């Protein structure tokens, strides 16, 4: 009897983990540059004290779908999207270097280039400062130029270059702030990373697929709960039979 209860219990736990992952993706379906999370579940064989073998689904970790999201044209010169693989380097709240695909940027009151969430955008030499009353121009290689308002591109001066990196995705870890970091150290700039201006990369979450997965998880959860209910009914019936024979 305990085998059925154990199987249903671990199955339910894995489904709860998957449900949380899908819900997190749906909540970030409109977050620029968001990379969908994946629930990694595998079958884990085990053995009970009586020698019987058991196989149960176990959630091992939460992975990441690094497929690119759609690029949306905005016309805003401070909006930048990476074409192909790569990441923008930003400074997390904890002061460490982190990486994101969200290239929707703006100027802070101090004149520094920051993301919409207030994270400092890092250049190859550190934070990028824009002179007051200057227009920002971004090149395909991430070069940042600034020109006096109304003066034209020919009067632009180089003020820095975005730190664009392309680390091995297997070495990236997603933090609680949604940013990625290397397991060890910091990534080096990659001159092969190219950006497009006046555009942002949307989330790569497929909402329809996520909703279908949510329905599938709900039905599977109902099945597991029915198994637990059946196990309880079987246990009651067995107890009644034993009481009659006592």
Short mmCIF file of C-alpha atoms in Angstrom, two decimals:
data_model
loop_
_atom_site.label_atom_id
_atom_site.label_comp_id
_atom_site.label_asym_id
_atom_site.label_seq_id
_atom_site.Cartn_x
_atom_site.Cartn_y
_atom_site.Cartn_z
CA UNK A 1 0.00 0.00 0.00
CA UNK A 2 2.80 2.43 0.87
CA UNK A 3 4.25 1.98 -2.62
CA UNK A 4 1.21 3.60 -4.23
CA UNK A 5 1.21 6.44 -1.70
CA UNK A 6 4.95 7.01 -2.18
CA UNK A 7 4.67 7.04 -5.98
CA UNK A 8 1.76 9.48 -5.95
CA UNK A 9 3.47 11.72 -3.38
CA UNK A 10 6.75 12.14 -5.27
CA UNK A 11 4.84 12.57 -8.53
CA UNK A 12 2.77 15.35 -6.99
CA UNK A 13 5.88 17.06 -5.65
CA UNK A 14 7.48 17.05 -9.11
CA UNK A 15 4.31 18.45 -10.65
CA UNK A 16 4.22 21.29 -8.12
CA UNK A 17 7.80 22.16 -9.08
CA UNK A 18 6.90 22.17 -12.77
CA UNK A 19 3.77 24.26 -12.11
CA UNK A 20 5.84 26.90 -10.32
CA UNK A 21 8.27 27.02 -13.24
CA UNK A 22 5.49 27.50 -15.80
CA UNK A 23 3.85 30.18 -13.65
CA UNK A 24 7.16 32.03 -13.42
CA UNK A 25 7.49 31.97 -17.20
CA UNK A 26 3.96 33.27 -17.74
CA UNK A 27 4.59 36.07 -15.25
CA UNK A 28 7.59 37.16 -17.35
CA UNK A 29 6.03 36.72 -20.79
CA UNK A 30 6.26 40.49 -21.32
CA UNK A 31 9.69 40.98 -19.71
CA UNK A 32 12.24 42.11 -22.28
CA UNK A 33 15.12 39.69 -22.78
CA UNK A 34 13.66 37.10 -20.41
CA UNK A 35 14.84 33.52 -20.89
CA UNK A 36 12.22 30.88 -20.07
CA UNK A 37 12.93 28.46 -17.25
CA UNK A 38 12.65 24.72 -17.74
CA UNK A 39 11.84 22.12 -15.09
CA UNK A 40 14.37 19.32 -15.23
CA UNK A 41 12.83 16.06 -14.00
CA UNK A 42 14.28 12.58 -14.27
CA UNK A 43 13.35 9.07 -13.14
CA UNK A 44 15.20 8.04 -10.00
CA UNK A 45 15.31 4.30 -9.22
CA UNK A 46 15.42 3.26 -5.59
CA UNK A 47 14.87 0.28 -3.32
CA UNK A 48 12.69 -0.22 -0.28
CA UNK A 49 13.72 -2.16 2.86
CA UNK A 50 11.77 -5.19 1.61
CA UNK A 51 13.89 -5.31 -1.55
CA UNK A 52 11.20 -4.02 -3.89
CA UNK A 53 12.40 -1.63 -6.58
CA UNK A 54 10.82 1.78 -7.05
CA UNK A 55 11.17 4.43 -9.73
CA UNK A 56 9.97 7.95 -9.05
CA UNK A 57 10.11 11.32 -10.85
CA UNK A 58 12.49 13.72 -9.13
CA UNK A 59 13.03 17.39 -9.93
CA UNK A 60 16.78 17.91 -10.17
CA UNK A 61 17.09 21.60 -11.05
CA UNK A 62 15.63 24.48 -13.00
CA UNK A 63 17.25 24.95 -16.39
CA UNK A 64 17.08 27.77 -18.92
CA UNK A 65 15.86 27.97 -22.50
CA UNK A 66 18.43 30.22 -24.19
CA UNK A 67 16.64 30.44 -27.54
CA UNK A 68 16.39 34.07 -28.71
CA UNK A 69 13.13 35.95 -28.40
CA UNK A 70 11.50 38.11 -31.09
CA UNK A 71 13.07 41.51 -31.79
CA UNK A 72 10.65 44.43 -31.57
CA UNK A 73 11.34 47.73 -33.33
CA UNK A 74 10.84 50.75 -31.04
CA UNK A 75 12.71 53.59 -32.76
CA UNK A 76 14.18 54.65 -29.41
CA UNK A 77 17.94 55.27 -29.84
CA UNK A 78 18.55 53.95 -26.30
CA UNK A 79 16.91 50.62 -27.07
CA UNK A 80 19.47 48.03 -28.14
CA UNK A 81 18.97 44.37 -29.08
CA UNK A 82 21.68 41.74 -29.51
CA UNK A 83 21.47 39.94 -32.84
CA UNK A 84 22.52 36.34 -32.35
CA UNK A 85 24.17 35.07 -29.20
CA UNK A 86 25.63 37.23 -26.45
CA UNK A 87 24.71 39.30 -23.40
CA UNK A 88 24.94 42.85 -22.07
CA UNK A 89 27.04 43.30 -18.94
CA UNK A 90 25.39 45.18 -16.07
CA UNK A 91 26.07 45.74 -12.41
CA UNK A 92 23.75 43.89 -10.05
CA UNK A 93 22.41 45.31 -6.81
CA UNK A 94 25.06 43.30 -4.97
CA UNK A 95 27.79 45.07 -6.96
CA UNK A 96 28.79 42.02 -8.99
CA UNK A 97 28.93 41.87 -12.77
CA UNK A 98 25.89 40.19 -14.26
CA UNK A 99 24.49 39.55 -17.72
CA UNK A 100 21.16 40.20 -19.40
CA UNK A 101 19.54 40.28 -22.83
CA UNK A 102 17.37 43.25 -21.88
CA UNK A 103 18.74 46.19 -23.85
CA UNK A 104 16.06 48.74 -22.98
CA UNK A 105 18.20 51.53 -21.54
CA UNK A 106 17.83 55.07 -20.25
CA UNK A 107 19.87 57.78 -18.59
CA UNK A 108 19.96 58.10 -14.82
CA UNK A 109 19.70 61.53 -13.16
CA UNK A 110 23.50 61.37 -12.80
CA UNK A 111 23.91 60.86 -16.54
CA UNK A 112 24.89 57.17 -16.41
CA UNK A 113 23.52 54.61 -18.80
CA UNK A 114 21.20 52.24 -16.89
CA UNK A 115 18.58 49.62 -17.65
CA UNK A 116 14.87 50.27 -17.13
CA UNK A 117 15.21 48.42 -13.81
CA UNK A 118 17.93 50.81 -12.68
CA UNK A 119 20.93 48.50 -13.15
CA UNK A 120 24.12 50.25 -14.24
CA UNK A 121 25.10 49.30 -17.79
CA UNK A 122 28.77 48.40 -17.94
CA UNK A 123 31.17 49.38 -20.67
CA UNK A 124 34.56 47.87 -21.34
CA UNK A 125 36.02 50.45 -18.95
CA UNK A 126 33.24 50.49 -16.37
CA UNK A 127 29.97 52.49 -16.20
CA UNK A 128 29.19 54.70 -19.20
CA UNK A 129 28.56 58.40 -18.48
CA UNK A 130 26.78 60.62 -21.01
CA UNK A 131 27.47 64.41 -20.99
CA UNK A 132 24.44 66.61 -20.23
CA UNK A 133 22.28 67.72 -23.15
CA UNK A 134 23.81 65.17 -25.49
CA UNK A 135 22.14 62.66 -27.78
CA UNK A 136 23.27 59.05 -27.58
CA UNK A 137 24.28 57.05 -30.64
CA UNK A 138 24.99 53.31 -30.49
CA UNK A 139 27.01 51.51 -33.17
CA UNK A 140 26.59 47.90 -34.25
CA UNK A 141 29.71 46.96 -32.30
CA UNK A 142 28.35 48.56 -29.13
CA UNK A 143 30.32 51.79 -29.43
CA UNK A 144 28.59 54.64 -27.57
CA UNK A 145 28.87 58.15 -29.02
CA UNK A 146 27.37 61.37 -27.77
CA UNK A 147 26.60 64.50 -29.78
CA UNK A 148 25.34 67.85 -28.53
CA UNK A 149 21.57 68.09 -28.97
CA UNK A 150 20.82 69.27 -32.50
CA UNK A 151 24.48 69.26 -33.56
CA UNK A 152 24.27 66.17 -35.77
CA UNK A 153 26.15 62.90 -35.89
CA UNK A 154 29.26 64.49 -37.39
CA UNK A 155 29.94 66.18 -34.04
CA UNK A 156 29.58 63.01 -31.98
CA UNK A 157 32.42 61.92 -29.69
CA UNK A 158 33.15 58.43 -28.42
CA UNK A 159 32.26 58.04 -24.72
CA UNK A 160 32.65 54.28 -24.33
CA UNK A 161 31.67 50.89 -25.60
CA UNK A 162 29.14 48.45 -24.24
CA UNK A 163 30.66 45.37 -22.68
CA UNK A 164 29.21 42.63 -24.85
CA UNK A 165 30.02 39.09 -23.78
CA UNK A 166 29.30 35.64 -25.12
CA UNK A 167 30.14 33.10 -22.39
CA UNK A 168 29.34 29.41 -22.53
CA UNK A 169 25.67 29.22 -21.58
CA UNK A 170 26.31 26.06 -19.56
CA UNK A 171 28.44 28.13 -17.16
CA UNK A 172 25.72 30.71 -16.52
CA UNK A 173 23.61 30.69 -13.38
CA UNK A 174 20.38 32.65 -13.01
CA UNK A 175 20.20 34.72 -9.82
CA UNK A 176 17.15 35.67 -7.78
CA UNK A 177 17.26 39.09 -9.48
CA UNK A 178 16.74 37.47 -12.88
CA UNK A 179 20.28 38.23 -14.05
CA UNK A 180 22.81 35.64 -15.14
CA UNK A 181 26.29 35.27 -13.69
CA UNK A 182 29.24 33.04 -14.42
CA UNK A 183 29.85 30.24 -11.96
CA UNK A 184 33.40 31.52 -11.54
CA UNK A 185 34.80 34.93 -12.43
CA UNK A 186 33.62 37.36 -15.10
CA UNK A 187 33.22 37.02 -18.84
CA UNK A 188 35.54 38.75 -21.29
CA UNK A 189 34.30 41.09 -24.00
CA UNK A 190 33.56 39.44 -27.33
CA UNK A 191 34.07 41.67 -30.40
CA UNK A 192 31.90 39.33 -32.48
CA UNK A 193 28.70 40.24 -30.62
CA UNK A 194 26.61 42.60 -32.75
CA UNK A 195 23.71 44.82 -31.69
CA UNK A 196 20.82 46.56 -33.44
CA UNK A 197 19.66 49.98 -32.28
CA UNK A 198 16.08 51.17 -31.97
CA UNK A 199 14.91 47.69 -31.02
CA UNK A 200 14.52 45.42 -28.00
CA UNK A 201 14.38 41.66 -27.64
CA UNK A 202 11.14 40.41 -26.13
CA UNK A 203 10.75 37.41 -23.85
CA UNK A 204 11.23 34.02 -25.47
CA UNK A 205 8.30 32.54 -23.51
CA UNK A 206 5.74 30.89 -25.78
CA UNK A 207 2.51 31.78 -23.98
CA UNK A 208 0.33 29.26 -25.83
CA UNK A 209 2.78 26.45 -25.17
CA UNK A 210 3.03 27.46 -21.51
CA UNK A 211 -0.76 27.45 -21.11
CA UNK A 212 -1.00 24.01 -22.68
CA UNK A 213 1.70 22.77 -20.29
CA UNK A 214 -0.23 24.30 -17.38
CA UNK A 215 -3.36 22.36 -18.36
CA UNK A 216 -1.34 19.16 -18.69
CA UNK A 217 0.18 19.66 -15.24
CA UNK A 218 -3.27 20.30 -13.72
CA UNK A 219 -4.65 17.08 -15.19
CA UNK A 220 -1.62 15.09 -14.07
CA UNK A 221 -1.99 16.56 -10.57
CA UNK A 222 -5.63 15.42 -10.47
CA UNK A 223 -4.52 11.92 -11.44
CA UNK A 224 -1.98 11.82 -8.61
CA UNK A 225 -4.58 13.01 -6.10
CA UNK A 226 -6.97 10.28 -7.27
CA UNK A 227 -4.21 7.74 -6.66
CA UNK A 228 -3.83 9.03 -3.10
CA UNK A 229 -7.60 8.83 -2.62
CA UNK A 230 -7.67 5.28 -3.96
CA UNK A 231 -4.83 4.30 -1.65
CA UNK A 232 -6.78 5.69 1.31
CA UNK A 233 -9.92 3.79 0.30
CA UNK A 234 -7.96 0.58 -0.17
CA UNK A 235 -6.40 0.99 3.27
CA UNK A 236 -9.83 1.44 4.87
CA UNK A 237 -11.17 -1.62 3.12
CA UNK A 238 -8.14 -3.67 4.22
CA UNK A 239 -8.59 -2.48 7.82
CA UNK A 240 -12.24 -3.55 7.79
CA UNK A 241 -11.34 -7.01 6.47
CA UNK A 242 -8.70 -7.42 9.17
CA UNK A 243 -11.15 -6.34 11.86
CA UNK A 244 -13.66 -8.99 10.70
CA UNK A 245 -11.00 -11.70 10.94
CA UNK A 246 -9.84 -10.59 14.38
#
